[in-house]
Amino acid sequence: MVDKVFITVSELSELLNSNAKESVFLVDSRTKIVDGRIPNSVFMTWKELAQNGGAQNGLLLETDKLQEFLRNLGLNNNDIVVVYGGWNKGWGEDGRLFWMFHYLGCNVRCLQGGFDKWRETQPTIPVNSPQASRPKGNFVPAPVAQRKISLQELESRVQENSKHVRVVDCRSVGEYEGKRMGYDKRDFMTGHIPRAVSCPWTDLIDSNGNLIPKSQVFEKVKIDPSNPPKEVICYCTGGVRAGFGYMVLQAYGVQNVRNYDGSWWEWAEMHPKGELIETFETTETEVEGGSSVQMKETRMGQLKNSIQGKIVTFTLGLTVLLLTIIFAYIFSFDDTHRYGLHLWITSILFFLFLFSVFSLPRFVPVPKIRLLIGIVSSFILFLSVILDGWDLTCIIILCGMFIGINITVLLAFLGI
């Protein structure tokens, strides 16, 4: 067992077959279960124990609600909580629940290697088997404030710019650098907390499903054992992958580790202008107290979601709308009035098309969907041009259409 954080398969099997088995509260943390379960386990997901909606996404429920939920599942004060998940699948959910139980003052362990390690040598039960039935428990939480950090506290740490605080980003490198990932459809600022180091939670596990050595973990999170930081703060998108990072750092003896459960959902929501957010490609450099990270900023990543960027795109869209209306108005009053209705309709369509190019990312952050909308609106414009002839007016509109579609393709390609 690594520093009483992890429990091995053989240790758990021995515990479940001992006289103490009734005091083992075994938790399956996986959100998708397709390959069986460990006997006598209860099933819970981190989402059931977190707030939902807006900036509160990922934040733990209030303590009284957690107490009631866990009591109903049969948790008692003297129980040994053992959490397991899927180390080769999922998002490190067992780390999130380990952190939650640890924060609430429980005696908690995590199954090292997860369910995959268990089923290599131990019996399992079918997925649809009923979960363990336990009488209502008497659990009373005893939260340890030092294991959790709030938005306001983290803002203070960042603004202090202390070399004694290490902020660890447990998301993917792409998220850290400010790329919008397809698996999160929410619309928020991209990037990372200033001066955070990137250490994806999956990098803490080797190809065989085992923890990497302590020296490698310290290297990844930029900790010098001879001069460790006074505080280490883990975050991700909603405090799940960060919970896994928290758990590993606890196992390897890092002092004063804290999980930011609000993580990027809250941080980005509360900093909509892009303040206290960096979007960078990373290069290594050496600083006092150990290795750190020097950044090269990607300005487009900052502009695309900033207030200034929204003003620019709105102004551009409004200008184009006014110009096309004026354009349509002028050509509406020829002798035949042939182009009047056509140009008014085309003007509105063209404005909607530009909206899909420039402003739609705020509402539809998935590039492929925006690209589809741009193509459809372009096709409608093309038909309107074909049906009404190929005069100078139509050629100008057609050229504008193709310029716009190329911009759409470029932005979709860049993931913006």
GROMACS .gro file of C-alpha atoms in nm:
model
  416
    1MET     CA    1   0.000   0.000   0.000
    2VAL     CA    2   0.151   0.339  -0.102
    3ASP     CA    3   0.141   0.569   0.203
    4LYS     CA    4  -0.202   0.433   0.302
    5VAL     CA    5  -0.369   0.584  -0.004
    6PHE     CA    6  -0.380   0.281  -0.232
    7ILE     CA    7  -0.478  -0.075  -0.156
    8THR     CA    8  -0.364  -0.364  -0.374
    9VAL     CA    9  -0.588  -0.634  -0.519
   10SER     CA   10  -0.451  -0.896  -0.280
   11GLU     CA   11  -0.496  -0.666   0.021
   12LEU     CA   12  -0.856  -0.588  -0.074
   13SER     CA   13  -0.934  -0.955  -0.136
   14GLU     CA   14  -0.794  -1.044   0.205
   15LEU     CA   15  -0.993  -0.764   0.368
   16LEU     CA   16  -1.319  -0.872   0.203
   17ASN     CA   17  -1.266  -1.228   0.326
   18SER     CA   18  -1.182  -1.129   0.683
   19ASN     CA   19  -1.398  -1.066   0.988
   20ALA     CA   20  -1.378  -0.695   0.907
   21LYS     CA   21  -1.561  -0.729   0.576
   22GLU     CA   22  -1.882  -0.580   0.718
   23SER     CA   23  -1.698  -0.255   0.785
   24VAL     CA   24  -1.571  -0.224   0.427
   25PHE     CA   25  -1.766   0.032   0.225
   26LEU     CA   26  -1.671  -0.066  -0.131
   27VAL     CA   27  -1.755   0.194  -0.397
   28ASP     CA   28  -1.768   0.150  -0.775
   29SER     CA   29  -1.703   0.500  -0.913
   30ARG     CA   30  -1.726   0.427  -1.286
   31THR     CA   31  -1.985   0.618  -1.489
   32LYS     CA   32  -2.005   0.343  -1.753
   33ILE     CA   33  -1.992  -0.018  -1.640
   34VAL     CA   34  -1.974  -0.279  -1.915
   35ASP     CA   35  -1.740  -0.548  -1.787
   36GLY     CA   36  -1.867  -0.652  -1.446
   37ARG     CA   37  -1.830  -0.535  -1.088
   38ILE     CA   38  -1.660  -0.635  -0.765
   39PRO     CA   39  -1.895  -0.825  -0.531
   40ASN     CA   40  -2.054  -0.631  -0.242
   41SER     CA   41  -1.987  -0.290  -0.397
   42VAL     CA   42  -2.222   0.006  -0.405
   43PHE     CA   43  -2.245   0.221  -0.714
   44MET     CA   44  -2.219   0.598  -0.711
   45THR     CA   45  -2.098   0.857  -0.962
   46TRP     CA   46  -1.922   1.182  -0.883
   47LYS     CA   47  -2.201   1.373  -1.062
   48GLU     CA   48  -2.454   1.259  -0.801
   49LEU     CA   49  -2.241   1.427  -0.537
   50ALA     CA   50  -2.170   1.751  -0.721
   51GLN     CA   51  -2.363   2.062  -0.809
   52ASN     CA   52  -2.484   2.105  -1.163
   53GLY     CA   53  -2.524   2.415  -1.373
   54GLY     CA   54  -2.317   2.716  -1.475
   55ALA     CA   55  -2.017   2.811  -1.266
   56GLN     CA   56  -2.122   2.562  -0.994
   57ASN     CA   57  -2.056   2.261  -1.217
   58GLY     CA   58  -1.826   2.022  -1.035
   59LEU     CA   59  -1.847   2.184  -0.692
   60LEU     CA   60  -1.924   1.939  -0.412
   61LEU     CA   61  -2.275   1.934  -0.272
   62GLU     CA   62  -2.335   2.092   0.065
   63THR     CA   63  -2.209   1.879   0.355
   64ASP     CA   64  -2.557   1.800   0.490
   65LYS     CA   65  -2.665   1.667   0.150
   66LEU     CA   66  -2.352   1.454   0.125
   67GLN     CA   67  -2.419   1.316   0.472
   68GLU     CA   68  -2.775   1.217   0.383
   69PHE     CA   69  -2.674   1.061   0.052
   70LEU     CA   70  -2.394   0.852   0.203
   71ARG     CA   71  -2.596   0.748   0.506
   72ASN     CA   72  -2.869   0.618   0.276
   73LEU     CA   73  -2.610   0.396   0.108
   74GLY     CA   74  -2.507   0.259   0.446
   75LEU     CA   75  -2.183   0.446   0.530
   76ASN     CA   76  -2.081   0.444   0.897
   77ASN     CA   77  -1.822   0.652   1.079
   78ASN     CA   78  -1.589   0.358   1.143
   79ASP     CA   79  -1.606   0.209   0.794
   80ILE     CA   80  -1.304   0.163   0.570
   81VAL     CA   81  -1.398   0.319   0.237
   82VAL     CA   82  -1.243   0.157  -0.070
   83VAL     CA   83  -1.302   0.323  -0.406
   84TYR     CA   84  -1.230   0.164  -0.742
   85GLY     CA   85  -1.260   0.280  -1.101
   86GLY     CA   86  -1.125   0.212  -1.447
   87TRP     CA   87  -0.766   0.325  -1.487
   88ASN     CA   88  -0.763   0.240  -1.857
   89LYS     CA   89  -1.099   0.403  -1.919
   90GLY     CA   90  -1.294   0.702  -1.796
   91TRP     CA   91  -1.169   1.024  -1.639
   92GLY     CA   92  -1.015   0.919  -1.310
   93GLU     CA   93  -1.348   0.912  -1.130
   94ASP     CA   94  -1.208   0.700  -0.847
   95GLY     CA   95  -0.963   0.983  -0.775
   96ARG     CA   96  -1.249   1.230  -0.748
   97LEU     CA   97  -1.438   1.012  -0.501
   98PHE     CA   98  -1.119   0.935  -0.308
   99TRP     CA   99  -1.063   1.309  -0.268
  100MET     CA  100  -1.425   1.365  -0.163
  101PHE     CA  101  -1.411   1.097   0.107
  102HIS     CA  102  -1.068   1.220   0.216
  103TYR     CA  103  -1.198   1.577   0.241
  104LEU     CA  104  -1.496   1.454   0.446
  105GLY     CA  105  -1.259   1.293   0.697
  106CYS     CA  106  -1.314   0.928   0.604
  107ASN     CA  107  -1.067   0.643   0.630
  108VAL     CA  108  -1.040   0.589   0.253
  109ARG     CA  109  -0.829   0.387   0.010
  110CYS     CA  110  -0.827   0.350  -0.367
  111LEU     CA  111  -0.782   0.016  -0.544
  112GLN     CA  112  -0.445   0.038  -0.718
  113GLY     CA  113  -0.481  -0.041  -1.087
  114GLY     CA  114  -0.859  -0.018  -1.074
  115PHE     CA  115  -1.113  -0.280  -1.177
  116ASP     CA  116  -0.895  -0.413  -1.458
  117LYS     CA  117  -0.632  -0.527  -1.209
  118TRP     CA  118  -0.899  -0.689  -0.991
  119ARG     CA  119  -1.055  -0.899  -1.264
  120GLU     CA  120  -0.718  -1.041  -1.369
  121THR     CA  121  -0.717  -1.267  -1.062
  122GLN     CA  122  -1.042  -1.214  -0.868
  123PRO     CA  123  -1.411  -1.299  -0.917
  124THR     CA  124  -1.655  -1.045  -1.055
  125ILE     CA  125  -2.033  -1.018  -1.076
  126PRO     CA  126  -2.246  -0.919  -1.379
  127VAL     CA  127  -2.308  -0.553  -1.452
  128ASN     CA  128  -2.681  -0.576  -1.381
  129SER     CA  129  -2.636  -0.739  -1.039
  130PRO     CA  130  -2.805  -0.545  -0.757
  131GLN     CA  131  -2.570  -0.332  -0.554
  132ALA     CA  132  -2.486  -0.423  -0.197
  133SER     CA  133  -2.771  -0.361   0.044
  134ARG     CA  134  -2.667  -0.204   0.372
  135PRO     CA  135  -2.876  -0.060   0.658
  136LYS     CA  136  -2.879   0.317   0.687
  137GLY     CA  137  -2.550   0.439   0.827
  138ASN     CA  138  -2.452   0.689   1.095
  139PHE     CA  139  -2.184   0.878   0.901
  140VAL     CA  140  -2.111   1.233   1.021
  141PRO     CA  141  -1.873   1.430   0.794
  142ALA     CA  142  -1.568   1.602   0.943
  143PRO     CA  143  -1.446   1.817   0.652
  144VAL     CA  144  -1.076   1.901   0.636
  145ALA     CA  145  -1.064   2.250   0.486
  146GLN     CA  146  -0.697   2.219   0.383
  147ARG     CA  147  -0.786   1.949   0.128
  148LYS     CA  148  -1.008   2.176  -0.080
  149ILE     CA  149  -0.960   2.525  -0.222
  150SER     CA  150  -1.216   2.785  -0.328
  151LEU     CA  151  -1.215   3.021  -0.624
  152GLN     CA  152  -1.133   3.320  -0.406
  153GLU     CA  153  -0.843   3.145  -0.236
  154LEU     CA  154  -0.694   3.032  -0.567
  155GLU     CA  155  -0.732   3.380  -0.717
  156SER     CA  156  -0.537   3.512  -0.420
  157ARG     CA  157  -0.261   3.253  -0.472
  158VAL     CA  158  -0.232   3.337  -0.842
  159GLN     CA  159  -0.219   3.710  -0.781
  160GLU     CA  160   0.046   3.667  -0.511
  161ASN     CA  161   0.264   3.490  -0.771
  162SER     CA  162   0.442   3.296  -0.498
  163LYS     CA  163   0.710   3.046  -0.596
  164HIS     CA  164   0.603   2.841  -0.294
  165VAL     CA  165   0.269   2.747  -0.455
  166ARG     CA  166   0.247   2.497  -0.741
  167VAL     CA  167  -0.070   2.483  -0.951
  168VAL     CA  168  -0.105   2.159  -1.148
  169ASP     CA  169  -0.330   2.130  -1.455
  170CYS     CA  170  -0.443   1.765  -1.482
  171ARG     CA  171  -0.621   1.809  -1.816
  172SER     CA  172  -0.484   1.715  -2.156
  173VAL     CA  173  -0.203   1.917  -2.312
  174GLY     CA  174  -0.447   2.044  -2.576
  175GLU     CA  175  -0.680   2.189  -2.314
  176TYR     CA  176  -0.386   2.342  -2.132
  177GLU     CA  177  -0.266   2.513  -2.451
  178GLY     CA  178  -0.611   2.657  -2.517
  179LYS     CA  179  -0.752   2.425  -2.780
  180ARG     CA  180  -1.125   2.362  -2.767
  181MET     CA  181  -1.177   1.990  -2.727
  182GLY     CA  182  -1.470   1.815  -2.892
  183TYR     CA  183  -1.577   1.622  -2.580
  184ASP     CA  184  -1.681   1.939  -2.395
  185LYS     CA  185  -1.964   2.123  -2.571
  186ARG     CA  186  -1.982   2.412  -2.324
  187ASP     CA  187  -1.885   2.759  -2.438
  188PHE     CA  188  -1.618   2.915  -2.218
  189MET     CA  189  -1.274   3.068  -2.230
  190THR     CA  190  -0.997   2.826  -2.314
  191GLY     CA  191  -0.646   2.813  -2.174
  192HIS     CA  192  -0.509   2.759  -1.826
  193ILE     CA  193  -0.455   2.926  -1.490
  194PRO     CA  194  -0.146   3.150  -1.499
  195ARG     CA  195   0.183   2.973  -1.423
  196ALA     CA  196   0.016   2.633  -1.389
  197VAL     CA  197   0.222   2.334  -1.497
  198SER     CA  198   0.072   2.074  -1.729
  199CYS     CA  199   0.053   1.717  -1.597
  200PRO     CA  200  -0.229   1.518  -1.763
  201TRP     CA  201  -0.369   1.261  -1.520
  202THR     CA  202  -0.315   0.983  -1.775
  203ASP     CA  203   0.061   1.053  -1.762
  204LEU     CA  204   0.061   0.929  -1.402
  205ILE     CA  205  -0.018   0.574  -1.520
  206ASP     CA  206   0.210   0.357  -1.731
  207SER     CA  207   0.108   0.133  -2.021
  208ASN     CA  208   0.053  -0.161  -1.782
  209GLY     CA  209  -0.196   0.028  -1.569
  210ASN     CA  210   0.045   0.094  -1.282
  211LEU     CA  211   0.148   0.420  -1.117
  212ILE     CA  212   0.468   0.570  -1.250
  213PRO     CA  213   0.753   0.607  -0.997
  214LYS     CA  214   0.763   0.894  -0.751
  215SER     CA  215   1.064   1.055  -0.919
  216GLN     CA  216   0.878   1.076  -1.250
  217VAL     CA  217   0.569   1.222  -1.085
  218PHE     CA  218   0.778   1.492  -0.919
  219GLU     CA  219   0.947   1.569  -1.250
  220LYS     CA  220   0.611   1.610  -1.424
  221VAL     CA  221   0.467   1.844  -1.163
  222LYS     CA  222   0.797   2.034  -1.129
  223ILE     CA  223   0.859   1.954  -0.762
  224ASP     CA  224   1.212   1.964  -0.628
  225PRO     CA  225   1.220   1.718  -0.333
  226SER     CA  226   1.493   1.924  -0.166
  227ASN     CA  227   1.285   2.241  -0.187
  228PRO     CA  228   0.918   2.141  -0.223
  229PRO     CA  229   0.639   2.398  -0.257
  230LYS     CA  230   0.441   2.480   0.054
  231GLU     CA  231   0.114   2.416  -0.126
  232VAL     CA  232   0.015   2.215  -0.436
  233ILE     CA  233  -0.321   2.280  -0.603
  234CYS     CA  234  -0.470   2.043  -0.861
  235TYR     CA  235  -0.740   2.139  -1.109
  236CYS     CA  236  -0.893   2.012  -1.432
  237THR     CA  237  -1.234   2.083  -1.586
  238GLY     CA  238  -1.459   1.985  -1.296
  239GLY     CA  239  -1.231   1.849  -1.025
  240VAL     CA  240  -1.241   1.486  -1.145
  241ARG     CA  241  -0.905   1.434  -1.316
  242ALA     CA  242  -0.762   1.672  -1.058
  243GLY     CA  243  -0.889   1.436  -0.788
  244PHE     CA  244  -0.676   1.162  -0.938
  245GLY     CA  245  -0.373   1.391  -0.939
  246TYR     CA  246  -0.447   1.485  -0.578
  247MET     CA  247  -0.463   1.118  -0.483
  248VAL     CA  248  -0.129   1.029  -0.646
  249LEU     CA  249   0.049   1.326  -0.489
  250GLN     CA  250  -0.093   1.230  -0.150
  251ALA     CA  251   0.033   0.876  -0.202
  252TYR     CA  252   0.384   1.000  -0.272
  253GLY     CA  253   0.398   1.214   0.039
  254VAL     CA  254   0.346   1.562  -0.105
  255GLN     CA  255   0.235   1.795   0.173
  256ASN     CA  256  -0.061   2.035   0.161
  257VAL     CA  257  -0.219   1.908  -0.160
  258ARG     CA  258  -0.558   2.063  -0.239
  259ASN     CA  259  -0.816   1.996  -0.507
  260TYR     CA  260  -1.000   2.281  -0.677
  261ASP     CA  261  -1.337   2.116  -0.739
  262GLY     CA  262  -1.479   2.415  -0.928
  263SER     CA  263  -1.183   2.389  -1.167
  264TRP     CA  264  -1.207   2.524  -1.522
  265TRP     CA  265  -1.586   2.534  -1.536
  266GLU     CA  266  -1.591   2.785  -1.252
  267TRP     CA  267  -1.262   2.961  -1.330
  268ALA     CA  268  -1.351   3.036  -1.693
  269GLU     CA  269  -1.708   3.134  -1.605
  270MET     CA  270  -1.587   3.381  -1.343
  271HIS     CA  271  -1.321   3.532  -1.571
  272PRO     CA  272  -1.517   3.596  -1.893
  273LYS     CA  273  -1.287   3.879  -2.006
  274GLY     CA  274  -0.986   3.648  -2.011
  275GLU     CA  275  -0.821   3.792  -1.702
  276LEU     CA  276  -0.618   3.538  -1.504
  277ILE     CA  277  -0.625   3.306  -1.806
  278GLU     CA  278  -0.332   3.212  -2.029
  279THR     CA  279  -0.339   3.037  -2.365
  280PHE     CA  280   0.006   2.916  -2.455
  281GLU     CA  281   0.229   2.667  -2.620
  282THR     CA  282   0.482   2.551  -2.362
  283THR     CA  283   0.859   2.539  -2.361
  284GLU     CA  284   1.077   2.433  -2.070
  285THR     CA  285   1.303   2.673  -1.882
  286GLU     CA  286   1.479   2.673  -1.546
  287VAL     CA  287   1.377   2.904  -1.262
  288GLU     CA  288   1.466   2.932  -0.896
  289GLY     CA  289   1.342   2.639  -0.693
  290GLY     CA  290   1.331   2.392  -0.981
  291SER     CA  291   1.204   2.358  -1.333
  292SER     CA  292   0.910   2.569  -1.438
  293VAL     CA  293   0.740   2.658  -1.763
  294GLN     CA  294   0.788   2.956  -1.988
  295MET     CA  295   0.495   3.032  -2.218
  296LYS     CA  296   0.446   3.166  -2.567
  297GLU     CA  297   0.104   3.321  -2.593
  298THR     CA  298  -0.141   3.241  -2.871
  299ARG     CA  299  -0.312   3.576  -2.914
  300MET     CA  300  -0.597   3.449  -3.128
  301GLY     CA  301  -0.696   3.215  -2.847
  302GLN     CA  302  -0.730   3.512  -2.614
  303LEU     CA  303  -0.908   3.736  -2.862
  304LYS     CA  304  -1.168   3.492  -2.983
  305ASN     CA  305  -1.355   3.481  -2.649
  306SER     CA  306  -1.262   3.818  -2.503
  307ILE     CA  307  -1.499   4.112  -2.471
  308GLN     CA  308  -1.290   4.304  -2.724
  309GLY     CA  309  -1.320   4.016  -2.967
  310LYS     CA  310  -1.698   4.005  -2.930
  311ILE     CA  311  -1.721   4.381  -2.989
  312VAL     CA  312  -1.507   4.351  -3.303
  313THR     CA  313  -1.710   4.066  -3.450
  314PHE     CA  314  -2.042   4.229  -3.360
  315THR     CA  315  -1.933   4.558  -3.516
  316LEU     CA  316  -1.814   4.378  -3.828
  317GLY     CA  317  -2.140   4.187  -3.860
  318LEU     CA  318  -2.348   4.503  -3.809
  319THR     CA  319  -2.138   4.692  -4.065
  320VAL     CA  320  -2.183   4.417  -4.323
  321LEU     CA  321  -2.558   4.412  -4.258
  322LEU     CA  322  -2.586   4.787  -4.308
  323LEU     CA  323  -2.374   4.777  -4.626
  324THR     CA  324  -2.577   4.495  -4.777
  325ILE     CA  325  -2.904   4.673  -4.694
  326ILE     CA  326  -2.774   4.994  -4.853
  327PHE     CA  327  -2.650   4.789  -5.148
  328ALA     CA  328  -2.991   4.625  -5.186
  329TYR     CA  329  -3.171   4.957  -5.146
  330ILE     CA  330  -2.972   5.119  -5.427
  331PHE     CA  331  -3.031   4.836  -5.671
  332SER     CA  332  -3.398   4.802  -5.577
  333PHE     CA  333  -3.491   5.124  -5.756
  334ASP     CA  334  -3.408   5.047  -6.116
  335ASP     CA  335  -3.662   5.067  -6.391
  336THR     CA  336  -3.778   4.708  -6.368
  337HIS     CA  337  -3.752   4.654  -5.990
  338ARG     CA  338  -3.633   4.312  -6.096
  339TYR     CA  339  -3.372   4.274  -5.824
  340GLY     CA  340  -3.552   4.440  -5.532
  341LEU     CA  341  -3.701   4.144  -5.348
  342HIS     CA  342  -3.409   3.919  -5.439
  343LEU     CA  343  -3.149   4.156  -5.297
  344TRP     CA  344  -3.337   4.219  -4.975
  345ILE     CA  345  -3.364   3.845  -4.911
  346THR     CA  346  -3.001   3.792  -5.010
  347SER     CA  347  -2.891   4.069  -4.774
  348ILE     CA  348  -3.054   3.898  -4.477
  349LEU     CA  349  -2.915   3.559  -4.580
  350PHE     CA  350  -2.568   3.704  -4.617
  351PHE     CA  351  -2.590   3.858  -4.271
  352LEU     CA  352  -2.697   3.524  -4.123
  353PHE     CA  353  -2.408   3.360  -4.304
  354LEU     CA  354  -2.157   3.605  -4.153
  355PHE     CA  355  -2.317   3.547  -3.815
  356SER     CA  356  -2.245   3.176  -3.855
  357VAL     CA  357  -1.882   3.258  -3.936
  358PHE     CA  358  -1.802   3.516  -3.671
  359SER     CA  359  -2.056   3.511  -3.390
  360LEU     CA  360  -2.183   3.153  -3.386
  361PRO     CA  361  -1.879   3.018  -3.194
  362ARG     CA  362  -2.026   3.186  -2.887
  363PHE     CA  363  -2.338   2.968  -2.916
  364VAL     CA  364  -2.220   2.661  -3.108
  365PRO     CA  365  -1.861   2.583  -3.004
  366VAL     CA  366  -1.829   2.268  -3.219
  367PRO     CA  367  -1.642   2.361  -3.541
  368LYS     CA  368  -1.802   2.088  -3.756
  369ILE     CA  369  -2.153   2.213  -3.680
  370ARG     CA  370  -2.056   2.571  -3.760
  371LEU     CA  371  -1.900   2.452  -4.084
  372LEU     CA  372  -2.225   2.274  -4.174
  373ILE     CA  373  -2.428   2.588  -4.104
  374GLY     CA  374  -2.191   2.793  -4.318
  375ILE     CA  375  -2.216   2.548  -4.608
  376VAL     CA  376  -2.597   2.535  -4.592
  377SER     CA  377  -2.633   2.914  -4.587
  378SER     CA  378  -2.383   2.941  -4.872
  379PHE     CA  379  -2.584   2.689  -5.075
  380ILE     CA  380  -2.900   2.896  -5.023
  381LEU     CA  381  -2.715   3.205  -5.140
  382PHE     CA  382  -2.584   3.018  -5.443
  383LEU     CA  383  -2.934   2.910  -5.543
  384SER     CA  384  -3.066   3.264  -5.507
  385VAL     CA  385  -2.790   3.389  -5.737
  386ILE     CA  386  -2.849   3.116  -5.997
  387LEU     CA  387  -3.224   3.170  -6.003
  388ASP     CA  388  -3.198   3.542  -6.063
  389GLY     CA  389  -2.925   3.561  -6.324
  390TRP     CA  390  -2.557   3.649  -6.339
  391ASP     CA  391  -2.537   4.027  -6.343
  392LEU     CA  392  -2.274   4.240  -6.166
  393THR     CA  393  -2.471   4.247  -5.843
  394CYS     CA  394  -2.494   3.871  -5.825
  395ILE     CA  395  -2.126   3.827  -5.903
  396ILE     CA  396  -2.030   4.061  -5.616
  397ILE     CA  397  -2.254   3.866  -5.378
  398LEU     CA  398  -2.116   3.537  -5.506
  399CYS     CA  399  -1.756   3.652  -5.448
  400GLY     CA  400  -1.843   3.758  -5.095
  401MET     CA  401  -2.005   3.423  -5.037
  402PHE     CA  402  -1.696   3.229  -5.139
  403ILE     CA  403  -1.468   3.453  -4.931
  404GLY     CA  404  -1.695   3.387  -4.635
  405ILE     CA  405  -1.705   3.011  -4.684
  406ASN     CA  406  -1.326   3.003  -4.696
  407ILE     CA  407  -1.312   3.192  -4.367
  408THR     CA  408  -1.556   2.939  -4.220
  409VAL     CA  409  -1.345   2.647  -4.337
  410LEU     CA  410  -1.032   2.808  -4.194
  411LEU     CA  411  -1.189   2.878  -3.857
  412ALA     CA  412  -1.335   2.528  -3.839
  413PHE     CA  413  -0.996   2.379  -3.930
  414LEU     CA  414  -0.829   2.580  -3.654
  415GLY     CA  415  -1.098   2.475  -3.408
  416ILE     CA  416  -1.198   2.837  -3.338
   0.00000   0.00000   0.00000
